[in-house]
Short mmCIF file of C-alpha atoms in Angstrom, two decimals:
data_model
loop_
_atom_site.label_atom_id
_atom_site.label_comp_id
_atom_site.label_asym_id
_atom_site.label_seq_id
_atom_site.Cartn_x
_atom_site.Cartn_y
_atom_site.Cartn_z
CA UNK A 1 -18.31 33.07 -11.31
CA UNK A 2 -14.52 33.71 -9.74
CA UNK A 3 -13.73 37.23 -10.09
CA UNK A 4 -9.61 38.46 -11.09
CA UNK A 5 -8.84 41.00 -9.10
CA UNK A 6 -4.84 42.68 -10.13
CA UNK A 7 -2.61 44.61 -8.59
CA UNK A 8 0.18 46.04 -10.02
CA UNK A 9 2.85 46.52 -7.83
CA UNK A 10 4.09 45.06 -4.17
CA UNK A 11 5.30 47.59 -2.16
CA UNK A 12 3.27 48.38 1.07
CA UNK A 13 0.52 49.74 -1.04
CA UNK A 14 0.28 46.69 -3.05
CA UNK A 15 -0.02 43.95 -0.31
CA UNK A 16 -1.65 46.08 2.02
CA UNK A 17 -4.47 45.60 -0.49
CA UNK A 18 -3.97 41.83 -1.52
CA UNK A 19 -4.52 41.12 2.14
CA UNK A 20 -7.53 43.45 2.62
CA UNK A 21 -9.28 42.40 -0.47
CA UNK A 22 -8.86 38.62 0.57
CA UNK A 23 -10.45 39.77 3.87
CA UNK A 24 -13.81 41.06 1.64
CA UNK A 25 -13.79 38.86 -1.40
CA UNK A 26 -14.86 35.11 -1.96
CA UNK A 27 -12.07 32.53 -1.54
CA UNK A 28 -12.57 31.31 -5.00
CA UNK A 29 -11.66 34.85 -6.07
CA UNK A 30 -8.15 35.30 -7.80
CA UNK A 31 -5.61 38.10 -6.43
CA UNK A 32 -2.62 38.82 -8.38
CA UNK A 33 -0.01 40.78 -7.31
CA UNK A 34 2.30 41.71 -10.43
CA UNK A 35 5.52 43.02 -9.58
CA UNK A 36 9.29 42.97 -11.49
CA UNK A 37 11.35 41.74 -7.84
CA UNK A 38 10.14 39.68 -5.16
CA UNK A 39 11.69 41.85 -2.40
CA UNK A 40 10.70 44.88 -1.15
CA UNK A 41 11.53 47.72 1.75
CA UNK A 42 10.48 50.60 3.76
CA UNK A 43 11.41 53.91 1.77
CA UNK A 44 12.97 54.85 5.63
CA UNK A 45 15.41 52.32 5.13
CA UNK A 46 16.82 53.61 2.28
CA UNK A 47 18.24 56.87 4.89
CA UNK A 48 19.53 54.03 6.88
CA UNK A 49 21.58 52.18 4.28
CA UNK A 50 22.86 55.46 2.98
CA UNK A 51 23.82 56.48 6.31
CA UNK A 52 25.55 52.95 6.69
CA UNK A 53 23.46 51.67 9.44
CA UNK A 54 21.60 48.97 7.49
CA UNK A 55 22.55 46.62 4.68
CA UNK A 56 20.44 46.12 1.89
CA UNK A 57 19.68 42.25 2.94
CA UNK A 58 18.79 43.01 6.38
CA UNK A 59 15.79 45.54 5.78
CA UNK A 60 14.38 43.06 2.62
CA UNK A 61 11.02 41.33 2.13
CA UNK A 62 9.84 38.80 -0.14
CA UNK A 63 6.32 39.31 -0.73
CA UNK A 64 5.84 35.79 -2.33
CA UNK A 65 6.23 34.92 1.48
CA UNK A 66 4.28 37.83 2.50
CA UNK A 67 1.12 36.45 0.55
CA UNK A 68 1.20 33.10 0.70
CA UNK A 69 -2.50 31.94 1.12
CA UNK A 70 -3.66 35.37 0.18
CA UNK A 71 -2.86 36.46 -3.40
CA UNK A 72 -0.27 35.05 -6.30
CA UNK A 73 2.58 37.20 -6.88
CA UNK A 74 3.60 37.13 -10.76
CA UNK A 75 7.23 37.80 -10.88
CA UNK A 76 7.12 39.68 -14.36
CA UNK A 77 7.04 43.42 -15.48
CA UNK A 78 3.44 44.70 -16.55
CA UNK A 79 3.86 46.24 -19.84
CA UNK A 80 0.73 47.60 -21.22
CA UNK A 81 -2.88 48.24 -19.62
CA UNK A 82 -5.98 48.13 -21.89
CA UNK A 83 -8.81 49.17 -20.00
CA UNK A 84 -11.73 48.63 -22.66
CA UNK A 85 -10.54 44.79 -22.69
CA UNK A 86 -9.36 45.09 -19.12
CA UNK A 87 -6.32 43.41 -19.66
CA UNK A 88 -3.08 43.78 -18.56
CA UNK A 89 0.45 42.88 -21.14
CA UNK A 90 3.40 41.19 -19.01
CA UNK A 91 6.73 40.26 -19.78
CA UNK A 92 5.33 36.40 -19.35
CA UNK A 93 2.04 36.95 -20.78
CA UNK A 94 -1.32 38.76 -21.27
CA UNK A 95 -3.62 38.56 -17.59
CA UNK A 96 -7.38 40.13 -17.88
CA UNK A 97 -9.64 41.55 -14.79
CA UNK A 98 -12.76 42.37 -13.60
CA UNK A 99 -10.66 45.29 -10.98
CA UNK A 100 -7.57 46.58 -10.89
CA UNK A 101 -5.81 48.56 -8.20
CA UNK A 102 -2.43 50.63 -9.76
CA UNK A 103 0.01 50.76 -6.57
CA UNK A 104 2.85 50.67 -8.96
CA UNK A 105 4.54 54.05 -7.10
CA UNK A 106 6.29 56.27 -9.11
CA UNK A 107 9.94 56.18 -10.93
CA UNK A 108 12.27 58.97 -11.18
CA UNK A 109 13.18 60.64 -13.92
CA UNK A 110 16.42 62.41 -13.65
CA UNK A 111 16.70 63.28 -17.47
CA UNK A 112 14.04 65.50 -17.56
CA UNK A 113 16.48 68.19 -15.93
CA UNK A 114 19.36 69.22 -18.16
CA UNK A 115 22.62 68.52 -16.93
CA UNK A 116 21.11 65.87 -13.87
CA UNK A 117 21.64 62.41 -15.48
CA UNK A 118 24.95 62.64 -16.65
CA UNK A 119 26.04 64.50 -13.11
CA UNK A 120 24.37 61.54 -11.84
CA UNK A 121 25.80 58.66 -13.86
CA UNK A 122 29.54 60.61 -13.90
CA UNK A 123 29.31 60.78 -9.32
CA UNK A 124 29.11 64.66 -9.58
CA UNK A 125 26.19 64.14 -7.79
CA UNK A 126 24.25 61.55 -6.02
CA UNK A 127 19.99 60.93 -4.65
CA UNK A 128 18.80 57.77 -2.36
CA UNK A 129 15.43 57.11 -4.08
CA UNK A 130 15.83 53.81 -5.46
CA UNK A 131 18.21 50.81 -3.83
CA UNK A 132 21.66 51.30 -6.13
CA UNK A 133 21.47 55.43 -6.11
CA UNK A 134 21.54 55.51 -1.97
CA UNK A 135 24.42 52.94 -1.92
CA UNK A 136 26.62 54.82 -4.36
CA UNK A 137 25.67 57.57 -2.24
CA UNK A 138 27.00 56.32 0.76
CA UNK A 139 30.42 55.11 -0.71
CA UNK A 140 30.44 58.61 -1.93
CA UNK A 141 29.88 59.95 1.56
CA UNK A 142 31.96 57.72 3.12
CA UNK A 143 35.38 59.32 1.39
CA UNK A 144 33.79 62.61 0.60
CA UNK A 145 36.81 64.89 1.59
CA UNK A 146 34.90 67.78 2.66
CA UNK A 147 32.99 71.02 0.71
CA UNK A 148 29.87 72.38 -0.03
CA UNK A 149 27.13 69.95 0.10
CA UNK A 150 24.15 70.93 -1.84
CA UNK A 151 20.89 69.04 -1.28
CA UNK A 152 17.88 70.38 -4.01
CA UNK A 153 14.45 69.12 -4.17
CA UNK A 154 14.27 69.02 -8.07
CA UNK A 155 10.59 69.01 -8.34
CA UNK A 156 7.21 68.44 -6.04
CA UNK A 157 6.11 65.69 -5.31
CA UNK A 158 8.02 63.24 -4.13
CA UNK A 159 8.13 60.26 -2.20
CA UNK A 160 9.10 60.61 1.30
CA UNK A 161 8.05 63.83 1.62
CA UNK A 162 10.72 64.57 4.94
CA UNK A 163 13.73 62.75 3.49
CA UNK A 164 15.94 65.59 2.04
CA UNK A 165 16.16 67.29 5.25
CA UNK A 166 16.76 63.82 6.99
CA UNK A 167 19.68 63.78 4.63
CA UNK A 168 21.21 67.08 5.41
CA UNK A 169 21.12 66.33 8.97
CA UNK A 170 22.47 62.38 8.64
CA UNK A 171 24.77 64.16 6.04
CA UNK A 172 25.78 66.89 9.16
CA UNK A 173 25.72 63.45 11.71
CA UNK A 174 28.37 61.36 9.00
CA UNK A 175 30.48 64.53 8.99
CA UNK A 176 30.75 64.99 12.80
CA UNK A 177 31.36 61.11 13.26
CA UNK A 178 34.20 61.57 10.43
CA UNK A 179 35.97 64.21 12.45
CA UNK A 180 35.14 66.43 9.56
CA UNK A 181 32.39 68.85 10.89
CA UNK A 182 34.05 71.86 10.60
CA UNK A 183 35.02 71.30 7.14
CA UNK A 184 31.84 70.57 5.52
CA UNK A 185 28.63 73.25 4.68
CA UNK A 186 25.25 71.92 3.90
CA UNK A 187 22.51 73.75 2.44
CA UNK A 188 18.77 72.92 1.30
CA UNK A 189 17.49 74.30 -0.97
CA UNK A 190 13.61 73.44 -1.95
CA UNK A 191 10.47 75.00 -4.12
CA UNK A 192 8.56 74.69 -1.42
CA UNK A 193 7.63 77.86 0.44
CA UNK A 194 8.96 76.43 3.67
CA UNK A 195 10.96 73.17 4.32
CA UNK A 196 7.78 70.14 4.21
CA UNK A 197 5.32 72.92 3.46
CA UNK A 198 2.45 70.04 2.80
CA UNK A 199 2.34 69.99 6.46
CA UNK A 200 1.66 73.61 7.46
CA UNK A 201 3.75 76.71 8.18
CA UNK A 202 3.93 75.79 11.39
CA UNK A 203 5.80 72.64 10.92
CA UNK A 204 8.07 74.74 8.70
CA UNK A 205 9.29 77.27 10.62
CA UNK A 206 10.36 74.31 13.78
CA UNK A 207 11.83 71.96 11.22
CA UNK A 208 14.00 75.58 9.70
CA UNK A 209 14.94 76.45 13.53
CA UNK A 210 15.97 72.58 14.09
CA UNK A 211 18.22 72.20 10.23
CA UNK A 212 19.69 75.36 11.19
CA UNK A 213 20.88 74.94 14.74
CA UNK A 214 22.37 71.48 13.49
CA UNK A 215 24.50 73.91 10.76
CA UNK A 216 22.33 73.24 7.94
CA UNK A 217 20.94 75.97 6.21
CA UNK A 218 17.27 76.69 4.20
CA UNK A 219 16.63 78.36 0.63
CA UNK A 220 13.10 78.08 -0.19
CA UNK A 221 11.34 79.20 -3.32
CA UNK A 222 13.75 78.06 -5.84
CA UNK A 223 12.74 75.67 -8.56
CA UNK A 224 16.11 73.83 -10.16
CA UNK A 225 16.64 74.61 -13.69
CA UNK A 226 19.85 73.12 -14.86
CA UNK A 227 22.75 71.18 -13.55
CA UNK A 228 26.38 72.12 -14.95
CA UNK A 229 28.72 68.89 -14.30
CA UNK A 230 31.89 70.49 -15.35
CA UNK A 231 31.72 73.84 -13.28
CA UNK A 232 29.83 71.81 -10.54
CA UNK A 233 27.13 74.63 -10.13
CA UNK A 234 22.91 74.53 -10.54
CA UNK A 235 20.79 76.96 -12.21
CA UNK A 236 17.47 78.01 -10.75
CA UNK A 237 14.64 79.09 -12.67
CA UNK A 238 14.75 82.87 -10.86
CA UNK A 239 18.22 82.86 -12.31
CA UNK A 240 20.52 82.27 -9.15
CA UNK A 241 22.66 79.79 -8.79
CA UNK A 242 24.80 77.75 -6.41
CA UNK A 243 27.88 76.47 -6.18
CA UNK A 244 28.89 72.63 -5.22
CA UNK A 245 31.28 70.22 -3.88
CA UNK A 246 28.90 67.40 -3.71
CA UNK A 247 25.09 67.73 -5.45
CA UNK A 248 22.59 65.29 -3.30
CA UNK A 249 19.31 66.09 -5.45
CA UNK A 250 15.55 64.95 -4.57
CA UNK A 251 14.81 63.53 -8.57
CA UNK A 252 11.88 64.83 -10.22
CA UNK A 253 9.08 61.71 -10.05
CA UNK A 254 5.98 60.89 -11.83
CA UNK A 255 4.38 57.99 -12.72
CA UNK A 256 5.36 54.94 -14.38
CA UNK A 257 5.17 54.84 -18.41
CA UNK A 258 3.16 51.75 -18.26
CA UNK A 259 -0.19 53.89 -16.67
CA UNK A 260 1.02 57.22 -18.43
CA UNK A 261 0.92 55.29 -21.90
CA UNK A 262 -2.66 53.98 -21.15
CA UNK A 263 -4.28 57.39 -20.48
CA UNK A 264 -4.74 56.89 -16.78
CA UNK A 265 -2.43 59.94 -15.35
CA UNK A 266 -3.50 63.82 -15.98
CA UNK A 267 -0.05 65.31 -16.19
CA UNK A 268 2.43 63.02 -13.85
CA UNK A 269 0.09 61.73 -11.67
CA UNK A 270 -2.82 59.39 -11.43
CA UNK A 271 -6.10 61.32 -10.29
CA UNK A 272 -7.68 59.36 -7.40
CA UNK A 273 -11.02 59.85 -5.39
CA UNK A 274 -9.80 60.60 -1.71
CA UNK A 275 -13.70 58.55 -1.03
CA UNK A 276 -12.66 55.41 -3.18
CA UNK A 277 -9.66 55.35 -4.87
CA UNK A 278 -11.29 55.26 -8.12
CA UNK A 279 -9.50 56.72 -11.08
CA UNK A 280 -11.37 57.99 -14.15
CA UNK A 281 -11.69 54.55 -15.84
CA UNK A 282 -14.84 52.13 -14.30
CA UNK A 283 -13.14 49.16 -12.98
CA UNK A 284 -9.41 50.75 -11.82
CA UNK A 285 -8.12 51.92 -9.03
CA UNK A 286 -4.86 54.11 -8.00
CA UNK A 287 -3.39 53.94 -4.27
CA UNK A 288 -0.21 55.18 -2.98
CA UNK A 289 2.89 56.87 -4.85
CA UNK A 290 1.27 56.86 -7.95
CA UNK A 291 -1.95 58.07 -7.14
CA UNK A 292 -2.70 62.05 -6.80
CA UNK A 293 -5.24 61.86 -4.29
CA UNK A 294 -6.38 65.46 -3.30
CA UNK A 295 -7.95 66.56 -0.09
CA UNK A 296 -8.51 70.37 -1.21
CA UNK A 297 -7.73 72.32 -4.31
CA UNK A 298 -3.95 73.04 -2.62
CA UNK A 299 -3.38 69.90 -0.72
CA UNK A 300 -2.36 66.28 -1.92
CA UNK A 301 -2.00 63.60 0.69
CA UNK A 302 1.95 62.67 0.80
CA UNK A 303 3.28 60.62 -0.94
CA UNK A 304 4.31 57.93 1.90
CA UNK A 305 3.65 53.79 2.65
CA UNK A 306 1.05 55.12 6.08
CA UNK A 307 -1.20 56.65 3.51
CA UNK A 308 -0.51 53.83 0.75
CA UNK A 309 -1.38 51.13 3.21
CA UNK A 310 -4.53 53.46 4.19
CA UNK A 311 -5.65 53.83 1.14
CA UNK A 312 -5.33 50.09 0.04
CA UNK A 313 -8.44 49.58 2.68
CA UNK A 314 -10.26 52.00 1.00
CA UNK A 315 -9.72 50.76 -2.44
CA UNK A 316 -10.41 46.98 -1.02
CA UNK A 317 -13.91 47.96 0.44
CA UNK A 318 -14.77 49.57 -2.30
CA UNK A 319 -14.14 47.04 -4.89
CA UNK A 320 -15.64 44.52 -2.87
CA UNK A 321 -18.82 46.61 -3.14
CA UNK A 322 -18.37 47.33 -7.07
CA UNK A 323 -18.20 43.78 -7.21
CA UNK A 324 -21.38 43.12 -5.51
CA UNK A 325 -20.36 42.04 -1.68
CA UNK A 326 -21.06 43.00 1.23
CA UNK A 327 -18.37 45.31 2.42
CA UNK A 328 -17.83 47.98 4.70
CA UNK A 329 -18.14 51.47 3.83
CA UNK A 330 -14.73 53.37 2.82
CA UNK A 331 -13.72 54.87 5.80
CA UNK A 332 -11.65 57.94 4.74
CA UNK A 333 -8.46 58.44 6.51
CA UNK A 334 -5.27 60.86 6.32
CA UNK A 335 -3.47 60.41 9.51
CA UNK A 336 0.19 59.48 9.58
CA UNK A 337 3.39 59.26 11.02
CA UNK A 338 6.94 59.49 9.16
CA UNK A 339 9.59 59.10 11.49
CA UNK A 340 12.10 61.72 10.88
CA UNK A 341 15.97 60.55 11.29
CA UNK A 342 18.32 63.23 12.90
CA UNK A 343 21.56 61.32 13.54
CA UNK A 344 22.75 58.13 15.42
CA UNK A 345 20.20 56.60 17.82
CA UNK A 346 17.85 59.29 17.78
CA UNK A 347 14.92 59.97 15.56
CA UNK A 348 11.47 62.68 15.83
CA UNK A 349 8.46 61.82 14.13
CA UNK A 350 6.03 63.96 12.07
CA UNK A 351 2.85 63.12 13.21
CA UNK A 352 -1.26 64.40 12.31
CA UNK A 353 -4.55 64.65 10.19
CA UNK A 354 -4.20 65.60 7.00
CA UNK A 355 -7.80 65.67 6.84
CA UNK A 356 -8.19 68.38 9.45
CA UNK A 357 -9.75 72.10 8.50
CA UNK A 358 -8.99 74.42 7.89
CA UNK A 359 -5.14 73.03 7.70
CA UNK A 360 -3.39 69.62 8.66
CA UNK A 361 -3.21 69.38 12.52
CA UNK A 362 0.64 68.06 12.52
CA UNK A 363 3.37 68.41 14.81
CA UNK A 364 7.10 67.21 14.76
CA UNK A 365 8.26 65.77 18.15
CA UNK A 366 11.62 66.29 19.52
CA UNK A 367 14.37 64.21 18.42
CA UNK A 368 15.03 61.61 21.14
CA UNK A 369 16.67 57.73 21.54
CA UNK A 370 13.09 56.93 22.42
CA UNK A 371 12.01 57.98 18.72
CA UNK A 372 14.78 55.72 17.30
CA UNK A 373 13.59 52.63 19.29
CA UNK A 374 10.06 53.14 18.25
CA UNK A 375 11.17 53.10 14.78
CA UNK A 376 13.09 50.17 14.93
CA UNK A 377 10.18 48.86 16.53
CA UNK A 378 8.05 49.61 13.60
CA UNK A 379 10.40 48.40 10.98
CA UNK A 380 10.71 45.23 13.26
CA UNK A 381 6.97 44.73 12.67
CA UNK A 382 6.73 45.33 8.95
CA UNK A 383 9.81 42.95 8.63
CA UNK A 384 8.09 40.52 10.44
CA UNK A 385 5.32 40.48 8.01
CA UNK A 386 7.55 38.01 6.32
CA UNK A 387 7.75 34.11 7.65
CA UNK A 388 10.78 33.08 5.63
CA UNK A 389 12.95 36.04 7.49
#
């Protein structure tokens, strides 16, 4: 009998696993791929529209292309999961399963800080997490006259783990290109006890020395409590606060409603076996952004499309085996690479195991054109996934 196999969600997560579970399943299998848009990008390419370099169009898939011959793509928004029935509620219908793999990333959710969304919604301040927030942002950097630019990771995690201090160098780049360097100060200010502390002290302390040579300075430690619109100032939980001509904020994230309302997440976050991607419920599975997949008690893997598109082979082999064929093992993997964006033409990249004891063996490479062309390069590829582009 033809198995259903859904997945909900078709970023890189999502068809990374349509196409590896096609590769282990029988043809007369059905893959689903449920998603709300039929175009997707690179969370990277969200820095380069912001920064002006890209427009929206040009960095777009449409994964109805993407898996043609592989999986059907239902253009509708999932609405409820029911596990014991193992069915799934859509805006154009109900759709049941024998697996299901959740790669439905995670949303932000401004509002749960006082004082964010309407700072948000009145241009007080500005984020480039989703498509329409980063090109607001970059109108709004585009005319910004000059000031105190303060960037604030609002909560951990988050997706794109190196982006805010991407920002506050593009930010520092836009400025210089302007002719307005010397009349603009950028700060960063994160909870984190050093600037990307997922990826070791060591990584810290050279991405500090890099922000602050390029004028950008570092507070660490600081959770944000409040946002005040009117005086254009943010509260810290320790009490402090800052002062601001432009607020770029890192929104706090968590998981989708949709798998929050079915009892799948434990707090914001889907739990996920680092071995299988198996959740708590028999028969689903939770890669990428919305999964918390931990590799010690301290240590989640980042939330970033590398370690989505890993972990969509590790779900794939792994359902193919709950299912009854014969797959290979899981083969457990935390390597990546984000490419970190410094200014025009030139790019690093932040690059190890996050699998390696007793801490992630990770280094950050120096800046260079030869970074930028290798990203392009990469982006390039993952564009090319498409045939209709």
């Amino acid at each position: 009998m033809a198995r259903n196999v859904l997945i909900i969600g078709a970023g890189p997560g999502g068809l990374a696993a349509a196409r590896a579970l096609r590769a282990y399943l029988d043809p007369n299998d059905r893959i689903v791929v449920i998603d709300r848009h039929d175009e997707q990008r690179l969370g990277v390419t969200l820095l380069l529209i912001m920064r002006g370099w890209r427009e929206p169009e040009e960095v777009m898939i449409r994964p109805s292309r993407v898996l043609a011959g592989t999986a059907e793509l239902l253009v509708a928004e999932a609405l409820q999961i029911d596990p014991a029935a193992r069915r799934v509620e859509t805006s154009v219908g109900s759709i049941t399963y024998d697996a299901l793999v959740l790669a439905s990333g995670a949303e932000v959710v401004p509002e749960v800080i006082p004082g964010l969304a309407s700072a948000l919604e009145n241009g007080v301040a500005g984020h480039c997490w989703t498509l329409p927030a980063a090109l607001q942002l970059r109108e709004r950097l585009q005319c910004f006259p000059g000031g105190r630019v303060l960037i604030v990771v609002a909560r951990l995690p988050y997706k794109c783990p190196p982006a805010p201090y991407e920002v506050a160098l593009l930010v520092r780049d836009l400025a210089q290109e302007r002719g307005i360097d010397q009349s603009i100060e950028v700060t960063v200010v994160t909870p984190e006890p050093s600037p990307l502390a997922v990826a070791g002290p060591a990584i810290g302390e050279q991405l500090t020395r890099l922000l602050e040579a390029r004028g950008v300075s570092v507070r660490t430690g600081e959770q944000l409590s409040s946002v005040d619109s009117r005086h254009r100032e943010v509260v810290f939980a320790s009490g402090s606060r800052e002062l601001f001509d432009l607020l770029i904020v890192v929104p706090p994230h968590r998981a989708p409603a949709l798998v929050r309302d079915a009892g799948l997440a434990d707090g914001d976050w889907v739990p996920a076996s680092l071995e299988t991607m198996r959740t708590s419920v028999e028969g689903i599975w939770a890669i990428g952004d919305v999964a918390a997949v931990r590799i010690r008690e301290n240590l989640l893997v980042p939330k970033a499309a590398v370690f989505a598109q890993q972990q969509a082979e590790v779900a794939a082999r792994d359902i193919a085996r709950w299912l009854g064929y014969d797959a290979p093992e899981p083969e457990v993997r935390a390597y990546g690479r984000c490419w970190f964006l410094t200014g025009r033409g030139v790019a690093g990249a932040i690059e190890g195991d996050f699998l390696a004891e007793p801490r992630p063996a990770v280094t950050l490479s120096s800046p260079s054109p030869e970074g930028f062309t290798q990203m392009e390069g990469e982006l390039a590829n993952w564009l090319a996934q498409d045939p209709g582009r």
